[in-house]
Amino acid sequence: MESFLRIFALLIPIWVNFAALASPAAAQTDLLPSWNDGASKQAILDFVAGVTAEGGPDYVVPEERIAVFDNDGTLWAEQPLYFQVLFAIDRAKALAPQHPEWKDKEPFASLLKGDVKSALAGGEHAIVELVAATHSDMTTEEFNSIVKDWLARARHPKTQRQYTEMTYQPMLELLAFLRSSGFKTFIVTGGGIEFVRAFAEDTYGVPPEQVVGSAGKTKFETRDGRPVLMKEPGVDFVDDKAGKPVGIQRHIGRRPIAAFGNSDGDLQMLQWTCTGSGLRFCLYVHHTDGEREWAYDRQSSIGRLDEGLDQAAANGWTVVDMKKDWKKVFGFEK
Amino acid sequence: MESFLRIFALLIPIWVNFAALASPAAAQTDLLPSWNDGASKQAILDFVAGVTAEGGPDYVVPEERIAVFDNDGTLWAEQPLYFQVLFAIDRAKALAPQHPEWKDKEPFASLLKGDVKSALAGGEHAIVELVAATHSDMTTEEFNSIVKDWLARARHPKTQRQYTEMTYQPMLELLAFLRSSGFKTFIVTGGGIEFVRAFAEDTYGVPPEQVVGSAGKTKFETRDGRPVLMKEPGVDFVDDKAGKPVGIQRHIGRRPIAAFGNSDGDLQMLQWTCTGSGLRFCLYVHHTDGEREWAYDRQSSIGRLDEGLDQAAANGWTVVDMKKDWKKVFGFEK
């Protein structure tokens, strides 16, 4: 008997563990502490309870629990400019000595004079030029290092925080909560896939293979006798608007059951997600907090949310009022 | 005390389970029973032991344990023709009544007369025509159903087995063994990504989001008021040869540490995998068994393995001699 008791003693930690998993007390722990109580938080909790209730009418097997998240404006801030554009501007400045011709060529000429507004007045064309010049002619591994290095050093112009600190605390909690409920979380970004991969695993807990994004052309070749993947200037895929469902199908091959965005660029992703059969969840983050963050929607050139707001109302999607629904916006807030 | 004993009794199955996981007896269970003892099997076991030995010089953290597998000729057979081409031929026959013009148009005219050889004499162009006509103008969900339905009914011309039975038993064991050792297993196929996804989860235990492959163009649109993803005729990506490392980077975003193929079409994937730093594993399946399967290599139009054999010898990659190394080829063998 004694040896039995000894074995039993050894098992106590395991048993305690199992008990914790199953006990109602554990289930009541608030896994979304930065969300104020209210309709948005309740809608999330109800959805997750529904799809995870085995034997219930809305149960979804774990392998089908796919949740997709936009990045800019949904997981981290996007003002005063998309952070990847700020990265490209810094890169252009760093590369300028090797490109004397940029002194007479837009958008570089204005940028190098510190006039970002004029540089970007060229609109999409200017951005494409800028990204092509700063995101190509290097290996994928070199690019990854450059982005990581920039993220470690650069500071946000308004908060002086690292860009990876400009992530929304409530959304980080939501990512973790969904994963703890058996979801596989994907990022589906209009930004560059390799740019976002450089920090998504550390910052969001989303591994590179679960990042979908816009992409430049890549070419396999041999350099100095070793195979490399070279980033080339051309655009291969734009993962925005109607491109998002296409990117989702290409990378994931399943229709998500939950989608999270903040702009009209996410509208088709939400439509694709929420018109599938069974219980679905679509959520827009509405930037309503001009004090803790930025307030913008229908008129904004960055992260415009116009048709999306109408569609959310028409379809009963959840719209997060950042000011009202979030106890904290950023983790660094007191 | 009695209640303690009752709890203890309840815990016995858990304890037995834990014991099984940890005991040396379990570790000695042969997880590759269809592999004969020999250099190939030993090389696999040594590699896995190396990358999973915590604290050892070759240890690799689980999230970096990415293994990539070619499909045709590596996981399932590819003779007398790639199975997806056999699918396309069957589809063309089924669709012929809606296409009276095919009676005078190659490759369809020959196909409909039952003359596959003449139909495919047009080479790549004929195949592209055939695939475009049979793999587009439907939604991704419709295509998935059509493939599943075909796989359930069609029989291999030589063995009269279902195509999903034409998978290699030793490779199924290898997939499971790697996953049980913390690997994430991906398929990287020259075949169509949506075609392979239709059976990869059931047949290989590889979920859709872990399938990389060639792809046609896809378009998001609204049909009868509902969003759909339409498969269009154009080719978007060819996941073969130098395309394989590009597809791997696009979908996975990490360099694999193990790669498995059977033809020159896999060569760049193996090169990309095995020139990374740390312990790496590259393996070619060499089709040497003309009795249980098919014997072919340097001269074959399907699954040619020529430069790959030379490179394998030069780089010390493992070459599986199907006849010698595999106790069983197919699961249905006695």
XYZ file of C-alpha atoms in Angstrom:
668
model
C 0.000 0.000 0.000
C 2.789 2.353 0.877
C 4.225 2.323 -2.625
C 0.742 3.015 -3.966
C 0.543 6.057 -1.752
C 3.915 7.227 -2.957
C 2.768 6.945 -6.558
C -0.379 8.775 -5.624
C 1.672 11.586 -4.118
C 3.619 11.834 -7.356
C 0.388 12.101 -9.252
C -1.063 14.951 -7.225
C 0.417 17.702 -9.414
C -0.976 16.041 -12.513
C -4.352 15.679 -10.900
C -4.384 19.296 -9.751
C -3.571 20.290 -13.283
C -6.408 18.293 -14.763
C -8.762 19.660 -12.154
C -7.775 23.222 -13.012
C -8.541 22.611 -16.655
C -11.981 21.329 -15.881
C -13.104 23.451 -12.945
C -15.721 26.172 -13.374
C -13.455 28.523 -11.410
C -10.860 28.344 -14.182
C -13.494 28.906 -16.832
C -14.526 32.087 -15.055
C -11.034 33.609 -15.147
C -11.260 36.677 -17.363
C -9.065 35.986 -20.363
C -9.970 39.371 -21.864
C -9.097 41.687 -18.948
C -8.505 44.753 -21.150
C -12.018 44.555 -22.558
C -14.759 46.406 -20.710
C -17.924 44.444 -20.099
C -20.453 45.192 -22.788
C -21.946 43.948 -26.021
C -18.633 43.550 -27.909
C -16.932 41.453 -25.262
C -20.094 39.431 -24.707
C -20.430 38.738 -28.432
C -16.888 37.330 -28.507
C -17.495 35.169 -25.435
C -20.815 33.892 -26.784
C -19.300 32.982 -30.135
C -16.396 31.085 -28.599
C -18.700 29.335 -26.135
C -20.932 28.301 -29.043
C -18.314 26.826 -31.346
C -16.484 25.023 -28.533
C -19.542 23.453 -26.854
C -19.216 19.811 -27.819
C -22.606 18.367 -28.667
C -24.088 21.851 -28.987
C -25.800 23.080 -32.170
C -22.941 25.448 -33.072
C -20.014 23.157 -32.301
C -17.086 23.384 -34.720
C -14.304 20.777 -34.732
C -10.945 22.301 -33.727
C -9.331 21.916 -37.164
C -12.018 24.160 -38.670
C -11.554 26.877 -36.047
C -9.715 29.300 -38.300
C -9.592 32.956 -37.252
C -8.130 35.644 -39.520
C -6.854 39.039 -38.402
C -5.959 42.095 -40.398
C -2.781 43.721 -39.032
C -2.575 47.509 -39.662
C -5.203 49.228 -37.520
C -6.494 45.906 -36.184
C -3.545 44.429 -34.285
C -1.284 47.462 -34.198
C -1.738 51.164 -34.968
C -1.463 52.597 -38.475
C -1.154 56.335 -37.825
C 0.268 58.754 -38.802
C 1.292 56.387 -41.643
C 1.391 52.615 -42.126
C 4.460 51.546 -40.167
C 5.836 49.683 -43.155
C 5.877 52.965 -45.096
C 7.806 54.553 -42.224
C 10.214 51.620 -42.485
C 10.555 52.167 -46.241
C 11.273 55.867 -45.698
C 14.014 55.068 -43.182
C 15.447 52.491 -45.576
C 15.433 54.953 -48.468
C 17.400 57.415 -46.343
C 19.874 54.700 -45.389
C 20.291 53.615 -49.011
C 20.486 57.144 -50.474
C 24.319 57.321 -50.543
C 24.301 54.351 -52.948
C 21.711 56.088 -55.161
C 22.923 59.559 -56.180
C 20.238 59.551 -58.908
C 17.528 59.756 -56.219
C 18.359 63.444 -55.692
C 16.396 64.214 -58.845
C 13.827 61.450 -58.729
C 10.502 61.384 -56.896
C 9.426 60.200 -54.433
C 13.021 59.950 -53.215
C 14.018 63.584 -53.808
C 11.292 64.950 -51.517
C 11.857 62.227 -48.943
C 15.536 62.986 -48.686
C 14.668 66.646 -48.110
C 12.455 65.484 -45.243
C 9.254 66.352 -47.099
C 7.254 63.154 -46.644
C 3.997 64.795 -47.641
C 5.218 65.804 -51.099
C 6.942 62.463 -51.533
C 3.708 60.583 -50.946
C 1.599 63.033 -52.949
C 2.230 60.661 -55.858
C -0.185 58.273 -54.147
C -0.037 54.564 -54.827
C 2.579 54.996 -57.531
C 4.945 56.741 -55.106
C 4.479 54.006 -52.506
C 5.094 51.263 -55.062
C 8.309 53.016 -56.174
C 9.432 53.422 -52.609
C 8.693 49.846 -51.614
C 10.275 48.416 -54.766
C 13.476 50.354 -54.115
C 13.720 49.378 -50.454
C 12.287 45.848 -50.365
C 14.141 44.164 -53.226
C 17.589 43.228 -54.487
C 18.398 41.245 -51.359
C 17.721 37.748 -50.067
C 14.645 36.964 -47.990
C 16.950 36.250 -45.051
C 18.708 39.609 -45.402
C 15.368 41.395 -45.560
C 14.213 39.623 -42.424
C 17.320 40.819 -40.557
C 16.899 44.388 -41.788
C 13.288 44.539 -40.585
C 14.155 43.016 -37.207
C 17.000 45.464 -36.786
C 14.767 48.419 -37.675
C 12.030 47.300 -35.285
C 14.588 47.048 -32.492
C 15.825 50.621 -33.044
C 13.027 52.713 -34.559
C 10.579 54.689 -32.451
C 7.044 55.791 -33.216
C 7.003 59.545 -34.017
C 4.193 60.339 -31.577
C 4.693 57.986 -28.632
C 8.437 57.354 -28.957
C 7.616 53.710 -28.309
C 8.912 50.773 -30.297
C 6.507 49.886 -33.083
C 5.930 46.456 -31.582
C 4.663 48.240 -28.463
C 2.047 49.993 -30.599
C 0.016 46.774 -30.611
C -3.447 46.712 -29.084
C -3.473 44.957 -25.730
C -7.126 43.815 -26.073
C -6.339 42.221 -29.429
C -3.286 40.407 -28.049
C -5.570 38.997 -25.374
C -8.109 38.031 -28.016
C -5.486 36.183 -30.086
C -4.378 34.232 -27.018
C -7.959 33.562 -25.926
C -8.902 32.154 -29.323
C -5.805 29.947 -29.402
C -6.572 28.675 -25.908
C -10.020 27.789 -27.292
C -8.523 25.620 -30.022
C -8.390 28.224 -32.795
C -5.571 28.561 -35.273
C -4.945 32.300 -35.664
C -3.783 33.748 -38.986
C -2.781 37.259 -39.967
C -4.158 38.365 -43.338
C -2.520 41.692 -44.045
C -2.453 44.161 -46.905
C 1.111 44.800 -45.753
C 4.091 42.812 -46.922
C 4.101 39.171 -45.903
C 7.838 39.114 -45.142
C 7.686 42.407 -43.256
C 4.980 41.133 -40.913
C 6.607 37.720 -40.504
C 9.697 39.411 -39.088
C 7.819 40.200 -35.849
C 4.529 38.261 -35.890
C 5.816 35.254 -33.990
C 7.396 37.210 -31.126
C 4.759 39.924 -30.988
C 1.531 38.066 -31.737
C 2.430 34.407 -31.261
C 1.590 33.869 -34.941
C 4.225 31.759 -36.731
C 5.450 32.692 -40.246
C 3.404 29.918 -41.858
C 0.250 31.587 -40.513
C 0.927 34.991 -42.062
C -0.772 35.856 -45.364
C 0.102 39.152 -47.019
C 1.001 41.142 -50.083
C 4.139 39.904 -51.771
C 6.817 40.927 -54.191
C 8.272 38.518 -56.681
C 10.865 36.099 -55.360
C 13.413 34.155 -57.355
C 15.445 31.089 -56.461
C 19.023 31.387 -57.636
C 22.585 30.499 -56.786
C 24.805 33.247 -55.413
C 28.442 32.565 -54.574
C 27.697 28.869 -54.956
C 24.845 28.851 -52.433
C 21.125 28.798 -53.155
C 19.271 31.946 -52.120
C 15.816 33.417 -52.533
C 16.143 36.892 -54.003
C 13.465 39.508 -53.469
C 12.751 41.164 -56.807
C 11.088 44.522 -57.520
C 7.825 43.314 -59.123
C 4.563 42.929 -57.223
C 3.314 39.359 -57.139
C 0.165 39.583 -55.043
C -1.873 42.344 -53.408
C -3.576 40.966 -50.329
C -6.164 43.685 -49.932
C -9.913 44.035 -50.530
C -11.032 41.259 -52.937
C -7.477 39.922 -52.712
C -7.931 38.920 -49.075
C -10.325 36.006 -49.659
C -8.045 34.897 -52.506
C -5.005 35.027 -50.214
C -6.926 33.136 -47.544
C -7.859 30.390 -49.977
C -4.348 30.161 -51.364
C -2.631 29.938 -47.983
C -5.185 28.396 -45.683
C -7.471 26.510 -48.040
C -10.339 26.680 -45.572
C -12.985 29.300 -45.053
C -12.411 31.045 -41.704
C -15.160 31.075 -39.101
C -14.031 34.348 -37.516
C -12.570 37.508 -39.057
C -11.274 40.728 -37.524
C -10.549 43.935 -39.393
C -10.770 47.701 -39.173
C -11.176 49.088 -42.684
C -12.909 48.763 -46.023
C -9.845 46.801 -47.130
C -11.078 44.004 -44.866
C -14.665 44.040 -46.083
C -14.416 41.136 -48.527
C -12.579 39.052 -45.929
C -15.429 39.594 -43.484
C -18.043 38.902 -46.168
C -16.302 35.687 -47.193
C -16.033 34.585 -43.570
C -19.523 35.445 -42.393
C -21.510 34.093 -45.331
C -20.296 30.554 -44.691
C -22.651 28.097 -43.015
C -22.802 27.593 -39.255
C -21.965 30.067 -36.522
C -19.618 32.815 -37.747
C -18.095 35.885 -36.195
C -17.075 39.137 -37.857
C -15.727 42.142 -36.010
C -14.609 45.622 -36.956
C -12.339 47.662 -34.712
C -13.673 51.226 -34.935
C -11.055 53.877 -34.167
C -13.055 56.179 -31.917
C -10.461 57.184 -29.356
C -8.669 60.391 -30.320
C -6.974 60.619 -26.951
C -5.459 57.225 -26.324
C -5.101 56.473 -30.040
C -6.504 58.171 -33.161
C -10.108 58.795 -34.152
C -10.879 58.204 -37.830
C -13.246 56.298 -40.091
C -15.241 57.309 -43.185
C -13.000 60.149 -44.372
C -9.569 58.793 -43.541
C -7.061 58.110 -46.307
C -5.445 55.515 -44.043
C -7.665 52.745 -42.779
C -10.862 54.161 -44.227
C -13.922 52.490 -42.719
C -16.965 53.608 -44.667
C -18.793 50.896 -46.590
C -17.599 48.494 -43.907
C -19.507 50.389 -41.207
C -22.695 50.202 -43.254
C -22.191 46.520 -43.974
C -21.480 45.792 -40.320
C -24.775 47.399 -39.338
C -26.662 45.597 -42.102
C -25.179 42.204 -41.235
C -25.098 42.427 -37.461
C -21.321 42.258 -37.213
C -19.689 43.377 -33.987
C -18.246 46.898 -34.087
C -15.763 47.609 -31.313
C -15.949 51.150 -30.026
C -12.322 51.515 -29.021
C -13.012 54.332 -26.597
C -15.847 52.571 -24.831
C -14.983 48.896 -25.189
C -11.278 48.907 -24.391
C -10.043 49.405 -20.850
C -6.557 49.761 -22.246
C -5.468 50.394 -25.815
C -1.714 49.833 -25.513
C 0.053 47.609 -23.012
C 2.332 50.460 -21.936
C -0.556 52.572 -20.613
C -0.627 52.961 -16.836
C -8.666 7.357 2.859
C -11.278 5.526 0.874
C -12.110 8.544 -1.252
C -8.411 9.020 -1.903
C -8.225 5.479 -3.176
C -11.192 6.069 -5.403
C -9.507 9.122 -6.908
C -6.365 7.084 -7.314
C -8.285 4.429 -9.192
C -9.639 7.097 -11.498
C -6.137 8.294 -12.166
C -4.695 4.928 -13.121
C -5.471 5.265 -16.833
C -3.837 8.691 -16.904
C -0.811 7.367 -15.098
C -0.488 4.409 -17.433
C -0.633 6.825 -20.311
C 2.114 9.017 -18.948
C 4.232 5.985 -18.217
C 3.849 4.775 -21.784
C 5.021 8.102 -23.126
C 8.117 8.117 -20.993
C 9.189 4.479 -20.857
C 12.188 3.241 -22.838
C 10.058 0.339 -24.037
C 7.801 2.797 -25.862
C 10.774 4.573 -27.398
C 11.921 1.267 -28.828
C 8.599 0.580 -30.543
C 9.275 0.568 -34.273
C 7.379 3.507 -35.701
C 8.615 2.657 -39.206
C 7.570 -1.012 -39.438
C 7.364 -1.036 -43.255
C 10.995 0.031 -43.562
C 13.625 -2.697 -43.683
C 16.604 -2.186 -41.425
C 19.426 -0.596 -43.333
C 21.178 2.661 -44.092
C 18.060 4.576 -45.215
C 15.990 3.779 -42.151
C 18.962 4.384 -39.877
C 19.647 7.769 -41.473
C 16.063 8.848 -40.751
C 16.226 7.631 -37.153
C 19.605 9.301 -36.574
C 18.401 12.610 -37.966
C 15.262 12.653 -35.845
C 17.203 11.599 -32.756
C 19.661 14.433 -33.397
C 17.219 17.296 -33.841
C 15.022 16.203 -30.926
C 17.807 15.619 -28.367
C 17.394 18.583 -26.045
C 20.775 19.949 -25.045
C 22.462 18.055 -27.872
C 24.548 19.785 -30.550
C 21.928 19.251 -33.272
C 18.822 20.150 -31.288
C 16.174 22.110 -33.197
C 13.278 23.821 -31.402
C 9.914 22.283 -32.379
C 8.644 25.364 -34.256
C 11.590 25.091 -36.664
C 10.993 21.396 -37.343
C 9.526 21.861 -40.802
C 9.489 18.855 -43.133
C 8.408 19.149 -46.772
C 7.204 16.300 -48.968
C 6.675 16.137 -52.684
C 3.469 14.238 -53.524
C 3.523 12.503 -56.951
C 6.002 9.632 -56.794
C 6.974 10.458 -53.215
C 3.778 9.963 -51.220
C 1.685 8.219 -53.839
C 2.406 6.613 -57.210
C 2.566 8.585 -60.455
C 2.386 5.865 -63.108
C 1.197 5.279 -65.775
C 0.352 9.016 -65.647
C 0.105 11.653 -62.911
C -3.201 10.879 -61.213
C -4.360 14.457 -61.620
C -4.027 14.065 -65.400
C -6.160 10.915 -65.185
C -8.676 12.994 -63.240
C -8.605 15.699 -65.920
C -9.182 13.088 -68.640
C -12.200 11.691 -66.802
C -13.518 15.219 -66.289
C -13.091 16.064 -69.965
C -15.125 12.994 -70.886
C -17.823 13.969 -68.404
C -17.931 17.542 -69.712
C -17.797 16.619 -73.414
C -21.586 16.764 -73.992
C -21.479 20.463 -73.041
C -18.593 21.063 -75.470
C -19.520 19.868 -78.970
C -16.584 21.922 -80.307
C -14.145 19.510 -78.609
C -14.836 16.939 -81.336
C -12.526 18.911 -83.615
C -10.124 20.328 -81.070
C -7.003 18.735 -79.589
C -6.252 17.418 -77.078
C -9.963 16.763 -76.534
C -10.705 15.128 -79.892
C -8.157 12.334 -79.363
C -9.118 11.921 -75.723
C -12.767 11.444 -76.561
C -11.763 8.773 -79.067
C -9.921 7.046 -76.219
C -6.512 7.849 -77.685
C -4.734 9.290 -74.649
C -1.309 8.934 -76.228
C -2.129 11.172 -79.191
C -3.959 13.604 -76.946
C -0.903 14.092 -74.764
C 1.519 14.133 -77.705
C 1.067 17.906 -77.584
C 3.173 17.851 -74.406
C 2.898 20.600 -71.852
C 0.589 22.648 -74.053
C -1.913 19.775 -74.259
C -1.841 19.306 -70.478
C -2.342 23.027 -69.848
C -5.330 23.039 -72.230
C -6.787 19.993 -70.569
C -6.330 21.293 -67.040
C -7.656 24.753 -67.910
C -10.803 23.234 -69.402
C -11.461 20.896 -66.489
C -10.230 22.850 -63.461
C -11.863 26.248 -63.969
C -15.204 27.998 -64.317
C -16.420 26.701 -60.970
C -16.069 27.719 -57.339
C -13.273 26.355 -55.165
C -15.893 24.540 -53.107
C -17.438 22.917 -56.189
C -14.009 21.807 -57.368
C -13.275 20.281 -53.982
C -16.490 18.230 -54.168
C -15.763 17.079 -57.711
C -12.290 15.836 -56.744
C -13.583 14.077 -53.641
C -16.324 12.428 -55.645
C -13.852 11.271 -58.310
C -11.443 9.870 -55.722
C -14.281 7.917 -54.144
C -15.265 6.302 -57.460
C -12.222 6.129 -59.735
C -9.899 3.133 -59.842
C -6.255 2.914 -60.807
C -5.939 1.321 -64.288
C -3.354 -1.264 -63.210
C -4.271 -2.202 -59.638
C -7.990 -1.376 -59.704
C -7.438 0.229 -56.310
C -8.671 3.641 -55.265
C -6.043 6.284 -55.931
C -5.804 7.084 -52.241
C -4.783 3.452 -51.714
C -1.865 3.986 -54.098
C -0.016 5.800 -51.314
C 3.264 4.436 -50.007
C 2.857 2.779 -46.628
C 6.456 3.550 -45.536
C 5.938 7.235 -46.306
C 2.661 7.359 -44.364
C 4.585 5.927 -41.417
C 7.330 8.497 -41.927
C 4.835 11.388 -41.936
C 3.323 10.148 -38.683
C 6.730 9.477 -37.130
C 7.943 12.994 -37.895
C 4.764 14.531 -36.502
C 5.094 12.443 -33.347
C 8.615 13.901 -33.095
C 7.295 17.463 -33.117
C 7.580 18.145 -36.841
C 5.055 20.090 -38.861
C 4.669 18.204 -42.150
C 3.936 20.071 -45.387
C 3.226 18.829 -48.885
C 4.994 20.806 -51.615
C 3.614 19.478 -54.866
C 3.971 20.312 -58.532
C 0.347 19.191 -58.734
C -2.608 21.472 -58.141
C -2.893 22.820 -54.618
C -6.692 22.436 -54.516
C -6.562 18.958 -56.026
C -4.181 17.693 -53.348
C -6.013 19.478 -50.541
C -9.143 17.496 -51.385
C -7.571 14.330 -49.918
C -4.398 15.344 -48.048
C -6.033 15.673 -44.656
C -7.797 12.293 -44.717
C -5.046 10.429 -46.533
C -1.865 11.967 -45.139
C -3.000 13.803 -42.021
C -1.815 17.029 -43.663
C -4.351 19.867 -43.306
C -5.153 22.207 -46.237
C -3.093 25.041 -44.749
C -0.022 22.794 -44.973
C -0.358 22.057 -48.677
C 1.706 24.105 -51.143
C 1.184 23.523 -54.841
C 0.699 24.843 -58.329
C -2.299 27.090 -58.656
C -4.659 28.557 -61.178
C -5.976 32.072 -60.869
C -8.804 32.589 -58.415
C -11.237 35.479 -58.288
C -13.496 36.696 -55.516
C -16.913 37.639 -56.817
C -20.586 37.663 -55.984
C -22.780 35.045 -57.610
C -26.522 34.955 -56.946
C -25.949 37.424 -54.127
C -23.373 35.270 -52.345
C -19.596 35.684 -52.324
C -17.702 32.894 -54.048
C -14.151 32.171 -55.111
C -14.148 31.303 -58.799
C -11.413 29.174 -60.307
C -10.268 30.839 -63.536
C -8.373 29.328 -66.480
C -5.021 31.157 -66.107
C -2.004 29.691 -64.340
C -0.956 31.684 -61.295
C 1.973 29.707 -59.919
C 3.962 26.649 -60.963
C 5.271 24.909 -57.868
C 7.943 22.835 -59.551
C 11.745 22.910 -59.791
C 12.960 26.433 -58.863
C 9.334 27.240 -58.029
C 9.363 24.890 -55.033
C 11.654 26.961 -52.796
C 9.627 30.028 -53.811
C 6.372 28.271 -52.885
C 7.911 27.150 -49.599
C 8.948 30.684 -48.728
C 5.585 32.110 -49.726
C 3.521 29.633 -47.741
C 5.743 28.557 -44.893
C 8.158 31.457 -44.524
C 10.766 29.221 -42.909
C 13.475 27.110 -44.423
C 12.645 23.422 -43.928
C 15.110 21.167 -42.137
C 13.993 18.004 -43.950
C 12.867 17.442 -47.531
C 11.591 14.361 -49.349
C 11.223 13.995 -53.100
C 11.624 11.565 -55.970
C 12.460 13.537 -59.102
C 14.506 16.319 -60.630
C 11.478 18.536 -60.025
C 12.319 18.318 -56.321
C 16.010 19.084 -56.691
C 15.862 22.784 -55.818
C 13.660 22.040 -52.817
C 16.271 19.605 -51.524
C 19.105 22.030 -52.270
C 17.321 24.857 -50.472
C 16.624 22.620 -47.487
C 20.011 20.982 -47.127
C 22.214 24.046 -47.569
C 20.761 25.701 -44.469
C 22.795 25.684 -41.273
C 22.525 22.956 -38.638
C 21.548 19.330 -39.109
C 19.486 18.804 -42.274
C 17.974 15.807 -43.986
C 17.302 15.269 -47.680
C 15.924 12.073 -49.144
C 15.102 10.832 -52.607
C 12.722 7.928 -53.159
C 14.255 5.925 -56.011
C 11.719 3.873 -57.958
C 13.587 0.584 -58.271
C 10.805 -1.927 -57.839
C 9.289 -2.975 -61.173
C 7.278 -5.726 -59.549
C 5.525 -4.136 -56.609
C 5.507 -0.687 -58.237
C 7.320 0.742 -61.289
C 11.037 0.980 -61.993
C 12.150 4.244 -63.599
C 14.624 7.068 -63.155
C 16.980 8.839 -65.577
C 15.030 8.209 -68.786
C 11.464 8.537 -67.561
C 9.223 11.294 -68.903
C 7.245 11.101 -65.661
C 9.180 11.637 -62.466
C 12.581 11.769 -64.120
C 15.371 11.398 -61.571
C 18.652 12.140 -63.303
C 20.517 15.205 -62.070
C 18.939 14.543 -58.689
C 20.652 11.150 -58.425
C 24.025 12.743 -59.149
C 23.395 15.531 -56.666
C 22.281 13.068 -54.015
C 25.540 11.149 -54.389
C 27.598 14.339 -54.368
C 25.858 15.742 -51.290
C 25.402 12.584 -49.260
C 21.613 12.681 -49.368
C 19.721 9.510 -48.541
C 18.477 7.572 -51.570
C 15.762 5.059 -50.765
C 16.007 1.910 -52.832
C 12.324 1.082 -52.907
C 12.910 -2.576 -53.676
C 15.452 -3.103 -50.935
C 14.433 -0.593 -48.279
C 10.683 -1.035 -48.206
C 9.116 -4.114 -46.654
C 5.811 -3.028 -48.113
C 5.127 -0.483 -50.835
C 1.336 -0.196 -50.592
C -0.790 -0.802 -47.528
C -3.016 -3.233 -49.417
C -0.170 -5.709 -50.046
C -0.470 -8.985 -48.161
